[in-house]
Coordinates of C-alpha atoms in Angstrom, one line a residue:
X1 CA 159.6 -17.0 -3.6
X2 CA 157.7 -14.9 -1.0
X3 CA 160.5 -12.5 -0.2
X4 CA 162.6 -10.4 -2.6
X5 CA 165.9 -10.6 -0.7
X6 CA 166.6 -6.9 -1.1
X7 CA 167.4 -4.3 1.6
X8 CA 164.6 -2.6 3.4
X9 CA 165.4 0.8 1.9
X10 CA 164.6 -0.6 -1.5
X11 CA 161.5 -2.6 -0.7
X12 CA 159.3 0.4 -1.3
X13 CA 160.6 0.9 -4.8
X14 CA 160.0 -2.8 -5.5
X15 CA 156.5 -2.7 -4.1
X16 CA 155.5 0.1 -6.3
X17 CA 156.4 -1.9 -9.4
X18 CA 154.2 -4.4 -11.2
X19 CA 153.9 -8.0 -10.1
X20 CA 155.8 -9.0 -13.3
X21 CA 158.7 -6.8 -12.5
X22 CA 158.9 -8.0 -8.9
X23 CA 158.8 -11.6 -10.0
X24 CA 161.6 -11.1 -12.6
X25 CA 163.8 -9.1 -10.2
X26 CA 163.6 -12.0 -7.7
X27 CA 164.5 -14.5 -10.5
X28 CA 167.6 -12.5 -11.3
X29 CA 168.4 -12.0 -7.6
X30 CA 168.4 -15.7 -6.9
X31 CA 169.4 -17.4 -10.2
X32 CA 171.6 -15.1 -12.3
X33 CA 175.1 -16.4 -11.9
X34 CA 176.7 -12.9 -12.0
X35 CA 174.0 -11.3 -9.8
X36 CA 176.6 -10.1 -7.4
X37 CA 178.4 -8.2 -10.1
X38 CA 175.7 -6.8 -12.3
X39 CA 172.3 -6.8 -10.6
X40 CA 171.6 -3.4 -9.1
X41 CA 168.7 -2.2 -6.9
X42 CA 165.1 -2.0 -8.2
X43 CA 165.2 1.7 -8.6
X44 CA 168.2 1.4 -11.0
X45 CA 165.7 0.0 -13.6
X46 CA 162.5 1.9 -13.1
X47 CA 161.7 4.7 -15.5
X48 CA 165.2 4.7 -17.0
X49 CA 164.3 3.5 -20.4
X50 CA 164.5 5.3 -23.7
X51 CA 160.8 5.2 -24.5
X52 CA 161.2 6.2 -28.1
X53 CA 163.4 3.1 -28.9
X54 CA 161.0 0.8 -27.2
X55 CA 158.1 2.3 -29.1
X56 CA 159.9 1.8 -32.4
X57 CA 160.4 -1.8 -31.5
X58 CA 156.7 -2.2 -30.7
X59 CA 157.4 -3.3 -27.2
X60 CA 154.3 -3.0 -25.0
X61 CA 154.7 0.0 -22.6
X62 CA 154.2 -2.0 -19.4
X63 CA 157.3 -4.2 -20.2
X64 CA 159.8 -1.3 -20.7
X65 CA 161.4 -1.5 -17.3
X66 CA 161.8 -5.3 -17.6
X67 CA 163.6 -5.1 -21.0
X68 CA 165.9 -2.5 -19.6
X69 CA 166.7 -4.5 -16.5
X70 CA 167.6 -7.6 -18.4
X71 CA 169.7 -5.5 -20.8
X72 CA 171.9 -4.4 -17.9
X73 CA 173.0 -8.0 -17.2
X74 CA 176.4 -9.0 -18.7
X75 CA 175.6 -11.8 -21.2
X76 CA 173.3 -11.9 -24.2
X77 CA 171.8 -15.2 -23.2
X78 CA 170.1 -13.6 -20.2
X79 CA 167.1 -11.9 -21.8
X80 CA 163.4 -11.2 -21.5
X81 CA 160.7 -11.9 -24.1
X82 CA 157.2 -10.4 -23.5
X83 CA 154.0 -12.4 -23.8
X84 CA 153.3 -11.2 -27.4
X85 CA 156.4 -12.9 -28.6
X86 CA 156.8 -15.7 -26.1
X87 CA 154.8 -18.4 -27.9
X88 CA 156.8 -18.2 -31.1
X89 CA 160.1 -18.3 -29.2
X90 CA 159.0 -21.2 -27.0
X91 CA 158.1 -23.3 -30.0
X92 CA 161.5 -22.5 -31.7
X93 CA 163.3 -23.7 -28.6
X94 CA 161.4 -26.9 -28.2
X95 CA 161.2 -28.2 -31.7
X96 CA 163.1 -28.5 -35.0
X97 CA 162.0 -26.5 -38.0
X98 CA 158.5 -27.2 -39.3
X99 CA 158.5 -28.1 -43.0
X100 CA 155.7 -28.6 -45.5
X101 CA 155.9 -31.2 -48.2
X102 CA 156.0 -34.9 -48.8
X103 CA 159.1 -35.6 -46.7
X104 CA 161.5 -37.7 -48.7
X105 CA 164.8 -37.1 -50.4
X106 CA 166.1 -38.6 -53.7
X107 CA 169.5 -40.3 -54.2
X108 CA 170.4 -38.2 -57.2
X109 CA 174.1 -38.7 -56.7
X110 CA 174.1 -42.5 -56.9
X111 CA 171.2 -42.7 -59.4
X112 CA 171.4 -39.6 -61.6
X113 CA 169.1 -41.0 -64.3
X114 CA 166.5 -42.4 -62.0
X115 CA 164.3 -41.1 -59.1
X116 CA 165.2 -43.4 -56.3
X117 CA 164.2 -42.4 -52.8
X118 CA 167.2 -42.2 -50.6
X119 CA 165.5 -41.4 -47.3
X120 CA 162.0 -40.9 -46.0
X121 CA 161.7 -38.6 -43.0
X122 CA 160.1 -40.3 -40.0
X123 CA 156.5 -39.1 -39.3
X124 CA 156.4 -37.2 -42.5
X125 CA 153.4 -37.4 -45.0
X126 CA 155.5 -39.8 -47.2
X127 CA 156.3 -42.0 -44.2
X128 CA 152.6 -42.1 -43.1
X129 CA 151.6 -43.0 -46.7
X130 CA 154.0 -45.9 -47.0
X131 CA 156.9 -44.7 -49.2
X132 CA 160.2 -46.3 -48.4
X133 CA 163.9 -45.7 -49.0
X134 CA 164.8 -47.6 -52.2
X135 CA 161.5 -47.0 -54.0
X136 CA 161.8 -45.8 -57.6
X137 CA 159.3 -43.1 -58.5
X138 CA 158.3 -43.8 -62.1
X139 CA 155.2 -41.6 -62.4
X140 CA 153.7 -38.6 -60.6
X141 CA 150.0 -38.1 -61.2
X142 CA 150.3 -40.6 -64.0
X143 CA 153.0 -38.7 -65.8
X144 CA 156.6 -40.1 -66.1
X145 CA 159.2 -37.5 -65.0
X146 CA 161.8 -37.3 -67.8
X147 CA 164.2 -35.1 -65.9
X148 CA 164.7 -33.3 -62.5
X149 CA 162.9 -30.2 -63.7
X150 CA 159.8 -32.1 -64.8
X151 CA 159.9 -34.0 -61.5
X152 CA 159.9 -30.9 -59.4
X153 CA 157.1 -29.3 -61.4
X154 CA 154.9 -32.4 -61.1
X155 CA 155.6 -32.6 -57.3
X156 CA 154.5 -29.0 -56.5
X157 CA 151.5 -28.9 -54.1
X158 CA 150.2 -27.0 -51.2
X159 CA 149.3 -28.2 -47.7
X160 CA 146.2 -30.4 -47.8
X161 CA 146.6 -31.4 -51.5
X162 CA 147.3 -35.0 -52.6
X163 CA 150.1 -36.1 -54.9
X164 CA 149.8 -39.6 -56.3
X165 CA 153.2 -41.3 -56.8
X166 CA 153.6 -44.6 -58.8
X167 CA 156.6 -46.4 -57.5
X168 CA 158.5 -49.5 -58.4
X169 CA 159.4 -51.7 -55.5
X170 CA 161.0 -55.1 -56.0
X171 CA 159.7 -55.2 -59.6
X172 CA 156.2 -54.4 -58.5
X173 CA 154.4 -51.2 -59.4
X174 CA 152.5 -49.6 -56.6
X175 CA 150.4 -46.4 -56.6
X176 CA 150.6 -44.4 -53.3
X177 CA 148.7 -41.1 -52.7
X178 CA 150.5 -38.7 -50.4
X179 CA 148.6 -35.9 -48.6
X180 CA 150.9 -32.9 -48.3
X181 CA 151.2 -31.6 -44.8
X182 CA 153.6 -30.0 -42.3
X183 CA 156.1 -32.1 -40.4
X184 CA 159.1 -31.6 -38.1
X185 CA 162.5 -31.8 -39.8
X186 CA 165.2 -34.2 -38.6
X187 CA 168.2 -32.8 -36.6
X188 CA 170.6 -35.7 -37.3
X189 CA 171.9 -36.9 -40.7
X190 CA 173.9 -40.0 -41.6
X191 CA 176.3 -40.0 -44.5
X192 CA 179.6 -41.7 -45.3
X193 CA 183.0 -40.4 -46.2
X194 CA 185.6 -42.8 -47.5
X195 CA 183.6 -45.7 -46.0
X196 CA 183.4 -44.1 -42.5
X197 CA 180.0 -43.2 -41.1
X198 CA 179.5 -39.4 -40.5
X199 CA 176.7 -38.5 -38.1
X200 CA 176.0 -34.8 -38.3
X201 CA 173.9 -33.2 -35.5
X202 CA 172.5 -29.8 -36.4
X203 CA 170.9 -29.0 -33.0
X204 CA 169.5 -30.5 -29.8
X205 CA 165.7 -30.4 -29.4
X206 CA 163.1 -32.5 -27.7
X207 CA 160.6 -32.5 -30.6
X208 CA 161.8 -33.5 -34.0
X209 CA 160.8 -36.0 -36.7
X210 CA 161.6 -38.7 -34.1
X211 CA 159.3 -39.1 -31.1
X212 CA 162.3 -39.1 -28.8
X213 CA 163.8 -35.9 -30.3
X214 CA 167.5 -35.5 -31.3
X215 CA 168.5 -38.3 -28.9
X216 CA 166.2 -40.7 -30.6
X217 CA 167.5 -39.8 -34.1
X218 CA 171.1 -40.2 -32.8
X219 CA 170.5 -43.6 -31.2
X220 CA 168.8 -44.8 -34.4
X221 CA 171.9 -44.0 -36.4
X222 CA 174.3 -45.5 -33.8
X223 CA 172.3 -48.7 -34.1
X224 CA 172.3 -48.6 -37.9
X225 CA 176.1 -48.2 -37.9
X226 CA 176.9 -50.6 -35.0
X227 CA 179.0 -52.8 -37.2
X228 CA 181.5 -50.0 -37.8
X229 CA 184.4 -49.7 -35.3
X230 CA 184.8 -46.0 -35.8
X231 CA 182.5 -43.0 -36.6
X232 CA 182.8 -39.3 -37.2
X233 CA 180.5 -37.0 -35.3
X234 CA 180.1 -33.6 -37.0
X235 CA 179.1 -30.8 -34.6
X236 CA 180.1 -27.9 -36.8
X237 CA 177.7 -25.0 -36.8
X238 CA 175.6 -26.6 -34.0
X239 CA 174.8 -23.9 -31.6
X240 CA 173.3 -26.1 -28.9
X241 CA 169.8 -26.5 -27.6
X242 CA 168.2 -28.9 -25.1
X243 CA 170.6 -29.9 -22.3
X244 CA 168.8 -33.1 -21.4
X245 CA 169.0 -34.3 -25.0
X246 CA 172.8 -33.7 -25.4
X247 CA 173.6 -35.1 -22.0
X248 CA 171.7 -38.3 -22.8
X249 CA 173.6 -38.5 -26.1
X250 CA 176.9 -38.0 -24.3
X251 CA 176.2 -40.9 -22.0
X252 CA 175.5 -43.1 -25.0
X253 CA 179.2 -42.9 -25.9
X254 CA 180.6 -43.5 -22.4
X255 CA 181.2 -46.4 -20.2
X256 CA 179.7 -47.2 -16.8
X257 CA 181.4 -45.0 -14.2
X258 CA 182.5 -42.3 -16.6
X259 CA 181.6 -38.7 -15.6
X260 CA 179.6 -37.2 -18.5
X261 CA 179.7 -33.6 -17.3
X262 CA 179.6 -31.4 -14.2
X263 CA 177.1 -28.5 -13.6
X264 CA 177.4 -25.7 -11.1
X265 CA 173.9 -24.4 -10.7
X266 CA 172.4 -21.5 -8.8
X267 CA 169.8 -22.3 -6.1
X268 CA 167.4 -20.0 -4.2
X269 CA 168.2 -19.9 -0.5
X270 CA 164.9 -18.2 0.6
X271 CA 165.6 -18.8 4.3
X272 CA 168.8 -16.8 4.3
X273 CA 167.6 -14.5 1.4
X274 CA 170.6 -15.2 -0.7
X275 CA 171.8 -17.1 -3.8
X276 CA 173.4 -20.5 -3.3
X277 CA 175.3 -22.8 -5.6
X278 CA 175.1 -26.6 -6.1
X279 CA 177.6 -28.7 -8.0
X280 CA 176.5 -32.0 -9.5
X281 CA 178.3 -34.5 -11.7
X282 CA 176.4 -36.7 -14.2
X283 CA 177.9 -40.2 -13.9
X284 CA 177.0 -43.1 -16.1
X285 CA 175.2 -45.8 -14.2
X286 CA 175.4 -48.2 -17.2
X287 CA 177.5 -48.7 -20.3
X288 CA 176.4 -46.5 -23.3
X289 CA 175.4 -48.4 -26.4
X290 CA 178.5 -47.1 -28.3
X291 CA 181.0 -47.2 -25.5
X292 CA 183.5 -49.4 -27.4
X293 CA 183.4 -47.4 -30.7
X294 CA 186.2 -45.0 -31.7
X295 CA 184.9 -41.5 -32.4
X296 CA 186.4 -38.4 -34.1
X297 CA 184.7 -35.1 -33.4
X298 CA 184.4 -32.2 -35.9
X299 CA 184.0 -28.6 -34.5
X300 CA 184.3 -25.0 -35.6
X301 CA 183.8 -21.5 -34.2
X302 CA 180.0 -22.0 -34.2
X303 CA 180.1 -25.2 -32.2
X304 CA 178.6 -24.0 -29.0
X305 CA 176.8 -24.7 -25.7
X306 CA 175.4 -28.3 -25.7
X307 CA 177.7 -29.2 -28.6
X308 CA 180.7 -28.2 -26.5
X309 CA 179.2 -30.0 -23.5
X310 CA 179.0 -33.2 -25.5
X311 CA 182.5 -33.0 -26.9
X312 CA 184.0 -32.1 -23.5
X313 CA 182.1 -34.8 -21.7
X314 CA 183.2 -37.5 -24.1
X315 CA 186.8 -36.6 -24.9
X316 CA 187.7 -35.9 -21.3
X317 CA 187.0 -39.5 -20.6
X318 CA 187.8 -41.3 -23.9
X319 CA 190.6 -39.0 -25.3
X320 CA 189.1 -39.1 -28.8
X321 CA 190.5 -36.5 -31.3
X322 CA 188.9 -33.3 -32.5
X323 CA 189.4 -31.9 -36.0
X324 CA 188.5 -28.4 -37.2
X325 CA 188.8 -25.0 -35.4
X326 CA 188.4 -23.9 -31.8
X327 CA 184.8 -24.0 -30.5
X328 CA 182.7 -21.0 -29.5
X329 CA 183.4 -21.1 -25.8
X330 CA 179.9 -21.1 -24.2
X331 CA 180.4 -23.0 -21.0
X332 CA 177.2 -21.6 -19.4
X333 CA 173.6 -22.7 -19.4
X334 CA 170.3 -21.1 -19.1
X335 CA 167.0 -21.8 -17.3
X336 CA 163.8 -20.5 -18.8
X337 CA 160.8 -19.5 -16.8
X338 CA 157.2 -18.8 -17.8
X339 CA 156.4 -15.7 -15.8
X340 CA 153.0 -14.5 -14.4
X341 CA 152.3 -12.6 -17.5
X342 CA 153.1 -15.6 -19.7
X343 CA 156.3 -14.0 -20.9
X344 CA 159.7 -15.8 -21.0
X345 CA 162.7 -15.1 -18.8
X346 CA 166.0 -16.7 -19.9
X347 CA 168.6 -16.5 -17.2
X348 CA 172.2 -17.8 -17.2
X349 CA 172.0 -20.0 -14.1
X350 CA 174.6 -22.7 -14.8
X351 CA 178.3 -23.1 -15.4
X352 CA 179.6 -26.2 -17.1
X353 CA 182.8 -28.1 -16.0
X354 CA 184.3 -31.4 -17.1
X355 CA 185.1 -34.4 -14.9
X356 CA 188.3 -32.7 -13.8
X357 CA 186.5 -29.5 -12.9
X358 CA 188.0 -27.6 -15.8
X359 CA 186.0 -25.0 -17.8
X360 CA 186.2 -24.0 -21.5
X361 CA 184.0 -21.0 -21.0
X362 CA 185.1 -17.9 -23.0
X363 CA 188.1 -19.9 -24.4
X364 CA 186.5 -22.8 -26.3
X365 CA 187.8 -26.3 -26.9
X366 CA 191.0 -26.6 -28.9
X367 CA 191.1 -29.1 -31.8
X368 CA 194.0 -31.6 -32.0
X369 CA 194.1 -30.9 -35.7
X370 CA 193.5 -27.2 -36.5
X371 CA 192.0 -27.2 -40.1
X372 CA 189.5 -24.9 -41.8
X373 CA 189.2 -26.4 -45.2
X374 CA 186.1 -28.6 -45.3
X375 CA 187.5 -31.4 -47.5
X376 CA 190.7 -31.6 -45.5
X377 CA 188.7 -31.7 -42.3
X378 CA 186.8 -34.8 -43.4
X379 CA 189.8 -36.4 -45.0
X380 CA 191.8 -36.0 -41.8
X381 CA 189.0 -37.3 -39.6
X382 CA 188.5 -40.3 -41.9
X383 CA 192.2 -41.2 -41.6
X384 CA 192.1 -40.9 -37.8
X385 CA 188.9 -43.1 -37.7
X386 CA 190.5 -45.8 -39.8
X387 CA 193.7 -45.8 -37.7
X388 CA 191.8 -45.6 -34.4
X389 CA 195.0 -45.0 -32.4
X390 CA 195.3 -41.3 -31.9
X391 CA 194.6 -40.1 -28.4
X392 CA 193.7 -36.5 -27.7
X393 CA 196.5 -34.2 -26.5
X394 CA 195.0 -30.7 -26.9
X395 CA 193.1 -29.0 -24.1
X396 CA 190.9 -25.9 -23.9
X397 CA 191.7 -22.6 -25.7
X398 CA 194.2 -20.2 -24.4
X399 CA 192.9 -17.1 -26.1
X400 CA 189.5 -15.4 -25.3
X401 CA 187.2 -16.0 -28.2
X402 CA 185.6 -12.6 -27.5
X403 CA 182.0 -13.9 -27.6
X404 CA 181.5 -12.7 -24.0
X405 CA 183.3 -9.4 -24.1
X406 CA 180.2 -7.3 -23.6
X407 CA 180.4 -5.0 -20.6
X408 CA 177.4 -3.8 -18.6
X409 CA 175.9 -0.9 -20.6
X410 CA 175.6 2.6 -19.4
X411 CA 172.4 3.4 -17.4
X412 CA 171.2 6.0 -20.0
X413 CA 171.0 3.5 -22.9
X414 CA 168.4 1.0 -23.7
X415 CA 169.8 -2.0 -25.7
X416 CA 167.0 -4.3 -24.4
X417 CA 165.5 -6.0 -27.4
X418 CA 168.7 -5.6 -29.4
X419 CA 170.5 -7.9 -27.0
X420 CA 168.4 -11.0 -27.8
X421 CA 170.4 -13.7 -29.6
X422 CA 170.5 -13.0 -33.3
X423 CA 168.2 -15.9 -34.3
X424 CA 165.5 -14.6 -32.0
X425 CA 165.9 -11.0 -33.2
X426 CA 165.3 -12.2 -36.8
X427 CA 162.2 -14.0 -35.8
X428 CA 160.6 -11.0 -34.2
X429 CA 161.7 -8.2 -36.5

C-alpha cells in the first residue's frame, strides 16, 4: 500500500508519525469493516494517550499511539500487540497447548483395579516410544503400582528424564523406556454416551498432536466411528480459532453442491483509495466423508466464532438439531498481519453469512432444545441421535447477546491493552 488514502490536509500529520503507525493506519483504513464509522483522522490518535497507564502496563513508549488508535475501534477483536509480546501470542493462535509428560491416559473408569492405557496422544513421548491403547502397566521402574497414588508418585519426572514402564500386551511382558518431553495437546476427543459417539472439539488450530491439526483429529474420529449412523458433535465452550480448519471440517459433513458458508471480506482498492468488499461462498466440490451421517450439535453461550461458522454451515444445509443454549453471536472474522516492527495487528475484516445470506452476528444461533443441565443436554442429544428424524426448526437469536455492546470510547481515555481478549490479557499480565 503506497498511498494512505487520507485527505491532503491530514497527510502532514501522518508523515510525521513512525513508519509503524503509518502502516497500521492504512491497515485500518482499508481493512477494518467499520472503518467508516470509527476510524478518525491520524491526528485523532497522536499524543492523546494517558502515558502513566501505558507505563504501568510496561508498553514500550514508541507504541503508545498505536495502542490508543486500536482501542478507539468498536470491537475487542481488533487490537494491536507490540513486538515484545507478539511471539507468545502468535504461538498461542497457531497451536494447541504445549504439555510435558508421557502423553497417555488411563481407563480408570472401565478398569478401576488395573492400569490400562485408554489412549495414547499422537506424537507424544509415549507414542514415539511404542506404548499403545490397551496396554496394561504392571510396573514402573521395576515397582508394581498398588494404587493410583503410588502410580502417580512413580510416574513423576521432568523433561529429559526417562521412565521405564513394564506393560502386559497380549499376555506378553514388554519393558518400554519413555523419555519425558513436551508435546502438543489434542483438540478433539471421542467418547460415547448411551452408545452414541460424542466428538468434542475444544478449539480449531493448525498445529496439534495431529500433523493436520484439528481437522486431522476430527477426520480420524469420523473414520473410527464410520459404522455409526448418528453422532453428537460437542462445541460447547469452543471459542473458535483457525478459519481454514473449521471450514474444512464443515465441508466434511456436507454433500457435493452444498454451500458451507459465505464470507463478506474487505479488500484494498488502492486505485480509488477506498475500501471495497468482496463476497464469496464456499461450495462443496465433492461429497464430504460423513455426508450421510445424522449429527446433533451441542452449543452454549461460549460457542463462538469458528464453532458458530461450523454449526451454521452444516445445519443451514442439513437441518440437524442443536441442543443447549444460544451461542455467543460472533459472526465476524479477523485477519492478522505481521507489521514492519514484527508486531501483530488483528483487524476485523470479515462478516460471516450462511447460504441464505443470513447473519447470526450479535444474536447467536438458537438451539432447537434450550437446555442448560449438562446431563439433560447429553440425554436429549442421544435420543435425537437414535431417532434420527428431527429436522431443525429454530433459527438465529432474536435478542442481542450483549457481547458487542462496546461503544467507541472517549478520546481522553486509554483502554488500549485492557481491550485485548481476556485470554491474551492473562498471558501478558
